[in-house]
Coordinates of C-alpha atoms in Angstrom, one line a residue:
M25 CA -24.1 17.9 66.8
Q26 CA -20.9 18.2 65.8
A27 CA -18.6 17.0 67.9
T28 CA -20.3 14.1 68.0
I29 CA -19.9 13.3 64.3
Q30 CA -16.2 13.7 64.7
A31 CA -16.0 11.6 67.3
N32 CA -17.7 9.2 65.9
V33 CA -15.5 9.7 62.5
Q34 CA -13.2 9.4 64.3
K35 CA -13.1 6.3 66.0
W36 CA -13.6 4.0 62.9
L37 CA -10.6 6.0 61.4
D38 CA -8.1 5.3 64.7
G39 CA -10.7 1.9 65.3
N40 CA -10.3 -2.1 63.9
F41 CA -11.9 -1.0 60.2
E42 CA -11.0 -2.7 57.1
Q43 CA -8.3 0.3 55.1
S44 CA -11.2 1.1 52.3
V45 CA -13.4 1.7 55.0
K46 CA -11.2 4.3 56.6
D47 CA -10.3 5.1 52.6
E48 CA -13.8 6.4 50.9
I49 CA -13.9 8.6 54.9
K50 CA -11.6 11.2 53.6
K51 CA -12.2 10.8 50.3
M52 CA -15.7 11.9 52.1
Q53 CA -13.8 14.3 54.0
Q54 CA -12.9 16.1 51.3
D55 CA -15.9 16.0 49.0
H56 CA -18.6 15.1 50.7
P57 CA -19.0 16.8 54.3
D58 CA -22.7 16.7 53.6
E59 CA -23.2 12.5 53.2
L60 CA -20.6 11.8 56.1
A61 CA -22.6 14.5 58.5
D62 CA -25.2 12.6 57.3
S63 CA -23.3 9.0 57.7
F64 CA -21.9 10.0 60.9
Y65 CA -24.7 12.1 63.2
R66 CA -25.5 9.4 64.9
N67 CA -26.0 6.0 66.0
L68 CA -28.6 4.0 63.8
E69 CA -31.8 3.0 66.0
F70 CA -34.7 0.5 66.8
G71 CA -37.4 1.9 65.9
T72 CA -41.1 -0.1 65.6
G73 CA -38.7 -2.0 62.7
G74 CA -35.9 -2.5 64.6
L75 CA -33.1 -1.9 62.7
R76 CA -33.2 0.2 59.9
G77 CA -31.7 2.7 56.7
I78 CA -29.7 3.3 53.8
M79 CA -26.7 1.0 53.1
G80 CA -23.6 2.1 53.4
I81 CA -20.0 3.4 55.6
G82 CA -20.9 5.8 58.8
T83 CA -22.7 4.8 62.2
N84 CA -25.8 6.4 60.8
R85 CA -26.0 3.9 57.6
M86 CA -26.2 0.3 57.4
N87 CA -22.8 -2.4 56.9
K88 CA -21.7 -4.7 58.4
Y89 CA -20.4 -3.0 61.8
T90 CA -23.9 -0.9 62.8
V91 CA -24.6 -5.0 61.6
G92 CA -22.1 -7.0 63.9
M93 CA -22.5 -4.8 67.0
A94 CA -26.2 -4.6 67.0
T95 CA -26.1 -8.6 67.5
Q96 CA -23.2 -8.3 69.2
G97 CA -25.7 -6.2 71.4
Y98 CA -28.5 -9.1 71.2
A99 CA -27.1 -11.5 71.7
N100 CA -26.1 -10.7 74.4
Y101 CA -29.5 -10.5 75.7
L102 CA -30.3 -13.5 74.2
N103 CA -27.3 -15.1 76.4
K104 CA -28.5 -13.2 79.7
S105 CA -32.0 -13.8 79.4
F106 CA -32.1 -17.6 78.9
G107 CA -28.8 -18.4 79.8
E108 CA -25.5 -19.4 77.8
G109 CA -25.8 -22.5 75.7
N110 CA -29.9 -22.6 75.6
V111 CA -30.5 -20.0 72.8
K112 CA -31.5 -20.7 68.9
V113 CA -32.0 -18.7 66.7
V114 CA -33.0 -19.0 63.6
V115 CA -31.5 -16.0 60.0
G116 CA -33.1 -14.6 57.2
H117 CA -33.2 -12.5 54.2
D118 CA -34.8 -10.9 51.9
S119 CA -33.3 -10.2 48.1
R120 CA -32.6 -6.7 48.6
N121 CA -28.7 -6.4 48.4
N122 CA -26.5 -6.6 51.1
S123 CA -29.4 -8.7 52.3
R124 CA -27.0 -11.7 52.7
L125 CA -23.9 -10.8 53.6
F126 CA -26.4 -9.4 56.2
A127 CA -27.5 -12.3 56.3
E128 CA -24.2 -14.4 57.3
I129 CA -22.8 -11.7 59.3
V130 CA -25.5 -12.3 61.7
A131 CA -25.3 -15.6 61.6
N132 CA -21.4 -15.8 62.7
V133 CA -22.2 -13.3 65.5
M134 CA -24.7 -15.3 67.0
G135 CA -22.7 -18.4 66.5
A136 CA -19.3 -17.2 68.1
N137 CA -21.2 -15.9 71.2
G138 CA -22.1 -20.4 71.4
I139 CA -25.6 -19.4 70.2
K140 CA -27.5 -22.2 67.8
V141 CA -28.0 -20.9 64.4
F142 CA -30.4 -21.9 61.8
L143 CA -30.4 -20.4 58.5
F144 CA -31.7 -20.2 55.7
E145 CA -30.2 -21.4 52.4
A146 CA -31.0 -18.7 50.6
L147 CA -33.8 -16.3 50.0
R148 CA -37.3 -16.8 52.4
P149 CA -40.4 -14.6 52.9
T150 CA -40.7 -13.3 56.2
P151 CA -43.1 -14.5 58.0
E152 CA -42.0 -17.8 56.8
L153 CA -39.2 -16.9 59.2
S154 CA -41.9 -15.9 62.1
F155 CA -42.9 -19.3 61.6
A156 CA -39.9 -21.1 61.5
I157 CA -38.9 -20.2 65.1
R158 CA -41.8 -21.1 66.6
H159 CA -41.7 -24.1 64.4
L160 CA -37.9 -25.4 65.8
G161 CA -39.3 -23.8 69.7
C162 CA -36.1 -21.4 69.7
Q163 CA -35.8 -17.6 71.7
G164 CA -35.2 -15.0 68.9
G165 CA -34.7 -14.7 65.5
V166 CA -33.5 -12.2 62.6
V167 CA -34.2 -11.6 59.1
C168 CA -32.3 -8.8 57.2
T169 CA -35.2 -6.8 55.5
A170 CA -36.2 -3.0 54.9
S171 CA -39.8 -4.9 53.2
H172 CA -40.8 -2.1 50.9
N173 CA -38.9 0.8 51.7
P174 CA -36.7 2.1 48.2
K175 CA -33.1 0.4 46.8
E176 CA -30.9 1.8 49.1
Y177 CA -32.4 1.0 52.4
N178 CA -31.8 -2.2 54.9
G179 CA -33.0 -3.3 58.3
Y180 CA -32.5 -5.5 60.6
K181 CA -35.5 -7.2 62.2
A182 CA -35.5 -9.1 65.5
Y183 CA -37.5 -11.7 66.7
W184 CA -38.4 -12.8 70.4
N185 CA -38.7 -17.0 71.2
D186 CA -42.9 -16.2 70.2
G187 CA -42.0 -15.5 66.6
G188 CA -43.4 -11.7 67.0
Q189 CA -41.4 -8.7 66.5
L190 CA -39.4 -7.5 69.5
V191 CA -41.8 -5.4 72.3
P192 CA -41.2 -3.8 76.1
P193 CA -39.4 -4.6 77.7
H194 CA -37.3 -6.5 75.7
D195 CA -36.3 -4.0 73.0
K196 CA -35.0 -1.0 75.1
N197 CA -33.0 -4.2 77.0
V198 CA -31.6 -4.6 73.6
I199 CA -31.1 -1.4 73.3
T200 CA -28.9 -0.5 76.3
E201 CA -27.8 -4.3 75.7
V202 CA -26.9 -2.5 72.0
D203 CA -25.6 0.4 73.3
K204 CA -23.1 -1.1 75.2
I205 CA -21.0 -2.7 72.6
A206 CA -18.0 -0.1 71.8
G207 CA -17.0 -0.7 68.9
V208 CA -16.0 -2.9 66.4
D209 CA -13.3 -5.8 68.8
D210 CA -16.4 -6.1 71.0
V211 CA -18.2 -7.9 68.1
K212 CA -17.3 -11.8 68.7
W213 CA -16.7 -11.6 64.1
S214 CA -16.0 -15.7 63.9
G215 CA -14.9 -18.9 65.9
G216 CA -19.5 -20.5 66.0
E217 CA -19.0 -22.1 62.6
S218 CA -20.3 -25.1 64.3
N219 CA -23.2 -24.1 65.7
I220 CA -24.8 -22.9 62.6
T221 CA -27.1 -25.5 59.9
L222 CA -28.6 -24.0 56.8
I223 CA -32.6 -25.0 56.8
G224 CA -34.5 -24.5 53.9
R225 CA -36.7 -27.0 51.7
E226 CA -38.5 -29.3 54.5
M227 CA -39.1 -25.3 57.0
D228 CA -41.0 -24.4 53.7
E229 CA -42.3 -27.5 53.9
A230 CA -44.0 -27.1 57.0
Y231 CA -44.6 -23.6 56.4
M232 CA -47.0 -23.9 53.3
Q233 CA -48.9 -27.4 55.7
M234 CA -49.4 -24.1 57.9
V235 CA -50.6 -22.2 55.5
Q236 CA -52.9 -25.3 53.4
S237 CA -55.0 -25.8 56.7
L238 CA -56.3 -22.5 56.7
S239 CA -58.6 -22.6 54.2
V240 CA -62.4 -23.2 54.9
Y241 CA -63.4 -23.7 51.7
P242 CA -61.2 -25.5 50.2
E243 CA -64.2 -27.2 48.0
V244 CA -65.0 -23.7 47.0
C245 CA -61.5 -23.5 45.1
K246 CA -61.4 -27.0 43.1
A247 CA -64.4 -26.2 41.8
Q248 CA -63.0 -22.2 40.7
H249 CA -59.7 -24.3 39.6
D250 CA -59.3 -21.9 36.7
L251 CA -59.7 -18.7 38.7
K252 CA -58.2 -16.3 36.8
I253 CA -55.0 -15.1 39.3
V254 CA -51.8 -12.1 38.3
Y255 CA -49.2 -12.1 40.2
T256 CA -46.2 -10.1 40.9
S257 CA -43.6 -10.4 43.3
I258 CA -41.6 -6.9 42.8
H259 CA -38.6 -8.7 43.0
G260 CA -38.6 -10.3 46.0
T261 CA -39.2 -13.1 48.5
G262 CA -43.1 -14.4 47.8
I263 CA -41.6 -16.3 44.2
T264 CA -40.2 -18.5 46.0
L265 CA -43.3 -19.9 48.2
V266 CA -46.5 -18.4 46.5
P267 CA -47.1 -20.1 42.9
E268 CA -46.8 -23.4 44.4
V269 CA -49.5 -22.4 47.4
L270 CA -51.9 -21.5 45.2
Q271 CA -51.5 -25.2 43.0
R272 CA -51.6 -26.7 46.5
F273 CA -54.9 -23.8 47.4
G274 CA -55.9 -25.8 43.4
F275 CA -55.7 -22.7 41.3
T276 CA -54.7 -23.7 38.1
N277 CA -54.8 -20.8 36.3
V278 CA -52.0 -18.6 37.8
T279 CA -50.2 -15.8 35.7
I280 CA -46.9 -15.1 36.8
V281 CA -45.9 -10.5 36.0
D282 CA -42.3 -11.8 34.0
E283 CA -41.2 -8.6 34.3
Q284 CA -40.8 -8.3 38.2
K285 CA -39.9 -12.4 38.5
E286 CA -36.3 -12.6 39.2
P287 CA -34.8 -11.6 43.3
N288 CA -33.3 -8.2 42.7
G289 CA -31.8 -5.5 45.4
N290 CA -31.8 -2.8 43.0
F291 CA -36.0 -3.5 41.5
P292 CA -35.7 -2.1 38.6
T293 CA -39.3 -1.6 37.3
V294 CA -40.3 0.2 39.9
V295 CA -39.6 2.5 42.3
Y296 CA -40.8 2.2 45.1
P297 CA -40.6 -2.0 45.6
N298 CA -44.9 -1.4 47.3
P299 CA -47.9 -2.8 46.6
E300 CA -49.5 0.8 48.3
E301 CA -47.9 1.9 45.6
A302 CA -50.4 2.0 42.1
E303 CA -46.5 2.1 40.1
A304 CA -45.7 -0.8 41.5
M305 CA -48.4 -2.6 40.3
S306 CA -49.0 -1.1 37.3
I307 CA -46.9 -3.7 35.0
G308 CA -49.0 -6.7 37.2
L309 CA -52.4 -4.6 36.4
R310 CA -51.9 -4.6 32.9
K311 CA -51.1 -8.3 32.5
A312 CA -54.6 -8.1 34.0
K313 CA -56.7 -5.4 32.1
E314 CA -55.2 -8.4 28.7
L315 CA -55.9 -11.7 29.9
D316 CA -59.3 -10.4 31.6
A317 CA -58.2 -11.8 34.7
D318 CA -61.0 -12.1 37.9
I319 CA -58.3 -11.0 40.4
L320 CA -54.8 -9.4 40.6
L321 CA -52.5 -9.6 43.3
G322 CA -49.0 -8.9 44.0
T323 CA -46.3 -9.3 47.7
D324 CA -43.9 -6.3 48.2
P325 CA -39.5 -8.0 48.2
D326 CA -40.0 -9.7 52.1
S327 CA -43.8 -11.3 51.4
D328 CA -45.0 -9.6 54.2
R329 CA -47.5 -6.6 52.4
V330 CA -50.3 -7.9 50.2
G331 CA -51.9 -6.1 46.9
I332 CA -54.3 -6.1 45.3
G333 CA -55.9 -5.4 42.0
V334 CA -60.2 -6.9 41.4
K335 CA -62.4 -5.2 38.7
D336 CA -64.8 -2.1 40.4
H337 CA -69.0 -2.9 39.2
N338 CA -68.7 -0.7 36.7
G339 CA -66.1 -3.3 34.9
N340 CA -62.4 -1.1 35.5
W341 CA -59.6 -2.2 37.1
V342 CA -59.5 -0.8 40.9
L343 CA -56.3 -0.9 43.4
M344 CA -57.9 -2.1 46.3
N345 CA -56.2 0.2 49.8
G346 CA -55.1 -2.1 53.1
N347 CA -58.1 -1.0 54.9
Q348 CA -60.6 -2.6 52.1
T349 CA -58.6 -5.3 52.1
A350 CA -58.5 -6.0 55.4
V351 CA -62.0 -5.5 55.2
L352 CA -63.2 -8.4 52.8
A353 CA -60.0 -11.5 54.7
F354 CA -61.5 -10.4 58.1
N355 CA -65.3 -10.8 57.0
Y356 CA -64.2 -13.6 55.1
M357 CA -63.1 -15.5 58.3
I358 CA -65.9 -15.1 60.8
E359 CA -68.3 -15.2 57.1
A360 CA -67.6 -18.8 55.8
R361 CA -66.3 -20.3 59.2
K362 CA -69.7 -19.3 60.2
A363 CA -71.8 -20.4 57.5
K364 CA -68.9 -23.5 58.0
G365 CA -70.3 -24.7 61.4
I366 CA -65.9 -24.2 62.6
N367 CA -66.2 -21.1 63.9
Q368 CA -65.8 -20.5 68.0
P369 CA -67.7 -18.9 70.3
N370 CA -64.8 -17.9 71.9
D371 CA -63.2 -16.5 68.3
M372 CA -61.7 -13.2 68.5
V373 CA -60.1 -10.6 65.8
V374 CA -57.5 -8.0 66.4
K375 CA -57.0 -4.4 64.3
T376 CA -54.3 -1.8 65.0
I377 CA -56.2 2.4 66.2
V378 CA -55.9 3.0 62.6
T379 CA -57.5 0.9 60.4
T380 CA -60.8 1.3 59.6
E381 CA -63.0 1.0 62.2
M382 CA -65.8 -1.7 59.1
I383 CA -63.8 -3.9 61.2
D384 CA -64.8 -3.0 64.3
T385 CA -69.0 -3.2 63.1
I386 CA -68.9 -6.4 61.8
A387 CA -66.9 -8.1 64.6
K388 CA -69.8 -6.5 67.1
A389 CA -72.6 -8.0 64.8
S390 CA -70.8 -11.4 65.0
N391 CA -70.6 -11.2 68.5
I392 CA -66.6 -11.2 68.1
N393 CA -64.0 -9.7 70.9
C394 CA -62.5 -7.1 68.4
Y395 CA -58.8 -5.9 70.4
N396 CA -57.1 -2.9 69.4
V397 CA -53.7 -1.6 69.7
L398 CA -50.6 0.4 68.2
T399 CA -49.3 0.7 65.3
G400 CA -47.6 -2.5 64.3
F401 CA -47.8 -6.4 64.5
K402 CA -45.7 -7.1 67.2
W403 CA -48.1 -5.5 69.0
I404 CA -50.8 -8.3 67.0
A405 CA -48.2 -10.6 67.4
E406 CA -48.3 -9.5 71.7
L407 CA -51.9 -9.7 72.8
I408 CA -52.5 -13.2 71.2
K409 CA -49.8 -14.4 73.8
E410 CA -51.5 -12.4 76.8
K411 CA -55.2 -13.9 74.8
E412 CA -54.5 -17.3 73.6
A413 CA -55.0 -19.3 76.8
T414 CA -58.8 -18.2 76.7
E415 CA -59.7 -16.9 72.9
N416 CA -59.4 -17.7 69.7
Y417 CA -57.0 -15.8 68.0
I418 CA -58.1 -16.3 64.0
V419 CA -57.0 -12.3 62.1
G420 CA -55.7 -9.8 63.0
G421 CA -54.4 -7.0 60.3
E422 CA -53.9 -3.4 59.1
E423 CA -54.3 -1.0 57.0
S424 CA -51.1 -1.3 55.5
Y425 CA -51.2 -3.5 53.5
G426 CA -50.7 -6.4 56.1
L427 CA -53.0 -9.2 57.2
M428 CA -52.6 -12.6 59.6
I429 CA -54.4 -15.2 58.9
G430 CA -54.3 -18.0 62.1
S431 CA -51.5 -18.7 64.4
Q432 CA -49.4 -20.7 63.6
L433 CA -46.9 -17.7 63.0
R434 CA -46.7 -14.1 64.9
D435 CA -46.6 -11.2 62.0
K436 CA -47.6 -10.9 59.4
D437 CA -48.0 -13.1 55.6
A438 CA -48.7 -11.8 52.2
I439 CA -48.2 -15.7 51.0
S440 CA -50.7 -16.5 52.7
A441 CA -53.3 -14.1 52.5
V442 CA -52.3 -14.5 48.8
A443 CA -53.9 -17.8 49.1
L444 CA -56.7 -16.4 51.6
L445 CA -57.6 -13.5 49.5
C446 CA -57.5 -16.1 46.3
E447 CA -60.0 -18.6 47.3
M448 CA -62.4 -15.6 49.1
A449 CA -62.4 -13.9 44.9
A450 CA -63.5 -17.7 44.5
Y451 CA -66.4 -18.0 46.9
E452 CA -67.4 -14.5 45.7
K453 CA -67.2 -15.9 41.6
N454 CA -69.7 -19.7 42.8
K455 CA -72.0 -16.9 43.7
G456 CA -71.9 -15.1 40.7
R457 CA -70.1 -11.9 42.2
S458 CA -66.9 -10.4 41.7
L459 CA -64.8 -9.1 45.5
Y460 CA -65.8 -6.2 44.7
Q461 CA -69.9 -6.1 44.6
K462 CA -69.2 -8.0 47.8
M463 CA -67.5 -4.9 49.4
I464 CA -69.8 -3.4 48.1
D465 CA -72.9 -4.9 50.0
L466 CA -70.8 -4.4 53.1
Y467 CA -71.7 -1.0 52.6
V468 CA -75.0 -1.6 52.5
Q469 CA -75.6 -3.9 55.3
Y470 CA -72.6 -2.1 58.0
G471 CA -71.9 1.5 56.1
F472 CA -69.8 2.5 53.4
Y473 CA -66.4 4.1 55.5
K474 CA -63.7 6.0 53.6
E475 CA -59.9 6.0 54.0
S476 CA -56.7 7.9 53.1
L477 CA -53.8 8.6 53.8
I478 CA -51.1 11.3 54.0
S479 CA -46.9 10.6 54.2
I480 CA -45.3 14.0 54.5
T481 CA -41.5 13.5 54.9
K482 CA -38.1 15.0 56.0
K483 CA -35.9 14.0 54.6
G484 CA -32.1 14.8 56.6
M485 CA -31.0 15.5 60.1
N486 CA -33.6 17.6 60.7
G487 CA -36.2 16.2 59.8
Q488 CA -37.4 14.5 62.9
A489 CA -36.3 17.6 64.5
E490 CA -39.7 19.0 62.7
I491 CA -41.7 16.5 63.2
A492 CA -41.6 16.1 67.0
A493 CA -42.8 19.8 66.5
M494 CA -45.7 18.5 64.3
M495 CA -46.4 17.4 66.8
E496 CA -46.0 19.3 69.7
G497 CA -48.4 21.8 67.7
Y498 CA -50.7 19.7 67.4
R499 CA -50.3 18.3 70.8
N500 CA -50.3 21.7 72.3
N501 CA -52.8 24.2 69.8
T502 CA -55.6 21.4 69.5
P503 CA -58.0 22.4 66.5
T504 CA -61.6 23.0 68.2
V505 CA -63.0 22.4 64.4
I506 CA -61.9 20.4 61.7
N507 CA -63.4 21.5 58.5
G508 CA -66.1 22.2 59.7
S509 CA -67.4 20.0 62.1
A510 CA -66.1 20.3 65.5
V511 CA -63.6 18.7 67.4
A512 CA -65.7 16.0 70.3
Q513 CA -62.4 13.6 71.8
L514 CA -58.9 14.3 71.0
L515 CA -56.8 11.2 72.1
D516 CA -53.3 10.8 73.2
Y517 CA -51.9 7.8 72.8
Q518 CA -47.9 9.3 73.9
L519 CA -49.6 10.4 77.3
Q520 CA -52.0 7.9 77.5
K521 CA -55.0 9.5 77.6
G522 CA -58.4 10.0 76.4
K523 CA -60.3 13.3 77.0
N524 CA -63.8 15.0 75.7
V525 CA -63.0 18.4 73.8
Q526 CA -66.4 19.7 75.4
T527 CA -67.2 18.8 78.8
G528 CA -62.9 18.1 79.3
E529 CA -64.2 15.3 80.8
E530 CA -60.6 12.9 80.8
W531 CA -60.0 8.4 80.2
T532 CA -57.0 6.7 80.1
I533 CA -56.3 5.3 77.2
N534 CA -54.7 1.5 78.1
L535 CA -52.2 0.6 75.4
P536 CA -48.2 0.8 76.7
K537 CA -47.4 5.1 74.8
S538 CA -46.6 5.1 71.5
N539 CA -46.6 9.3 69.5
V540 CA -50.0 9.3 67.5
L541 CA -52.9 11.4 68.2
Q542 CA -55.9 11.0 67.4
F543 CA -58.7 13.8 66.6
I544 CA -62.6 12.3 66.9
L545 CA -65.0 15.0 64.8
A546 CA -69.1 16.0 65.7
D547 CA -69.9 14.4 61.6
G548 CA -68.2 11.0 63.1
S549 CA -64.3 11.8 61.2
K550 CA -61.3 10.6 62.6
I551 CA -57.8 12.1 62.2
S552 CA -54.4 10.5 63.2
A553 CA -51.0 11.8 62.9
R554 CA -48.2 9.4 64.0
P555 CA -44.6 9.3 62.5
S556 CA -43.3 6.5 61.5
G557 CA -40.6 4.3 63.6
T558 CA -38.6 3.5 60.9
E559 CA -38.2 5.9 58.6
P560 CA -38.1 10.1 58.7
K561 CA -42.1 11.0 58.0
I562 CA -45.0 11.6 59.3
K563 CA -48.5 9.4 58.4
F564 CA -52.0 11.3 58.2
Y565 CA -54.5 9.1 58.0
F566 CA -58.1 9.9 57.4
S567 CA -61.1 8.0 57.9
V568 CA -65.2 8.5 57.4
H569 CA -68.2 7.3 57.2
A570 CA -71.8 7.5 56.0
P571 CA -75.2 5.0 55.1
L572 CA -75.4 3.0 52.2
D573 CA -79.0 2.3 51.7
K574 CA -78.5 0.8 48.6
A575 CA -75.6 -0.8 45.0
E576 CA -77.3 1.5 42.5
N577 CA -75.9 4.1 45.6
F578 CA -73.0 4.3 45.7
D579 CA -70.8 7.1 43.3
A580 CA -73.1 9.2 45.2
V581 CA -72.1 8.4 48.2
H582 CA -68.8 7.5 47.4
Q583 CA -68.2 11.3 46.2
Q584 CA -69.7 12.8 49.0
L585 CA -66.8 11.5 51.3
N586 CA -63.7 11.8 49.3
E587 CA -65.1 15.7 49.2
R588 CA -65.1 15.5 53.4
I589 CA -61.8 13.5 53.0
D590 CA -60.2 16.4 50.9
G591 CA -62.2 18.9 53.3
I592 CA -60.5 17.9 56.0
I593 CA -57.1 17.6 54.2
K594 CA -57.0 21.4 53.2
D595 CA -58.7 23.3 56.2
M596 CA -55.6 21.0 58.1
Q597 CA -53.4 23.1 55.4
L598 CA -51.6 19.2 54.7
K599 CA -51.5 20.0 51.0

């Protein structure tokens, strides 16, 4: 390890880097050797979300050099795949510090490689980039964002010609090309500026028209135009489009959370700019209570995740989790389309393997195919591509606050999700009830599914090794009983094998390899263990369910399910 660090550091000290960078490295050598080690012990790698890391100097950091080298590798692969002179890409960015700088570097390197670049004139939501790739007939795209990560991070998501993020074999092939870039001298930094075209309002217009076309009940939005909506963009890109989209849907009573309205890469009002975090939604929640609103919505910096808050059955404001939001969205797109008579016999929906199985149950009851894919919207995009000749995709989602409605883009889209969630709230209000009451009615109809998630962070150079050791421990010493219930099945997505623990029977899991383990217990509980592809974290997902005979028993059953999850966490010694 030490030799690798020294070699990487020396390469930068001897190489064609700015003098200020070399001075900073020397200062780190003297004053901050641990930081230097973490900055140079490896090269930033593409994970499930592309390139992502802390900003700073070094091979393991997001900076102009690592961005330029990654882009050169990606440009080489695009030119090899489609032929030089035949490649067009879209480049976008979010509100993070350095995102504009990185986007311009990407555009310049792509342009210098003879690639036609459509560069967004200013920050825009990530889903609009996915839409633009398809709309402009491009072969690829890049958005500079670290999604919901803390302010120290930035990142780089690479896309393919379908508007989805890279999947095999392209992801591995791009990594191979990036690894061939020996240093900054291999990068074409400039010379193709004439290949760059700025895009903006005309693409916004095309995208917003697409979002409007997703509305199932526009007449209900008009009838409930004064639905009290509170929206926060959490210092991100959502502010560029959400207010206008809601206006186009017919909503006239929208309050924007002023304290979080301005795009700002320092995210001054939050620790994590992530609508999954209650703290990030707290200012919006206060505003919603103050106004006695109908619904609160928040989007993350690049506007691909959405969180919502509503009043519960006791009139208290609560934040819905990603599984609940997904259930409401999937059910609405199935139920409302059917009621409107616009459903198709070949409609399908897609979710990830760690998202609530309540969606499978709802789809089955409506005779709609529900497909399960690996975590990440690139797999949903890949499945749509595989099925689009024979099946009609209507909605996809995952528990981590991501939804994708309609197939005209191929990544999670919080802009259209905000609009449709407001339409759902209007639809229920028109029937005299809230979204939360609708949720309880669905529990009575399909069973009460309760999910929870724990993330364990292991930082630094040893973090990944500790996480790997945890996964190997579960693989090699599979527990036989968890929380008093026998482990009935072990699903190992890395080995692509499922096993009946009682009988020893094995079967093949027909999904790409992924480092995920799932334990299915005899009582129906499901526990999933999954290391993050972009952060030094391991995530544990818990799912339990029980019948709910009537709405009045909601609180009692809710308590039972919470206790079951707590029991599992305690038994697995995760807290």
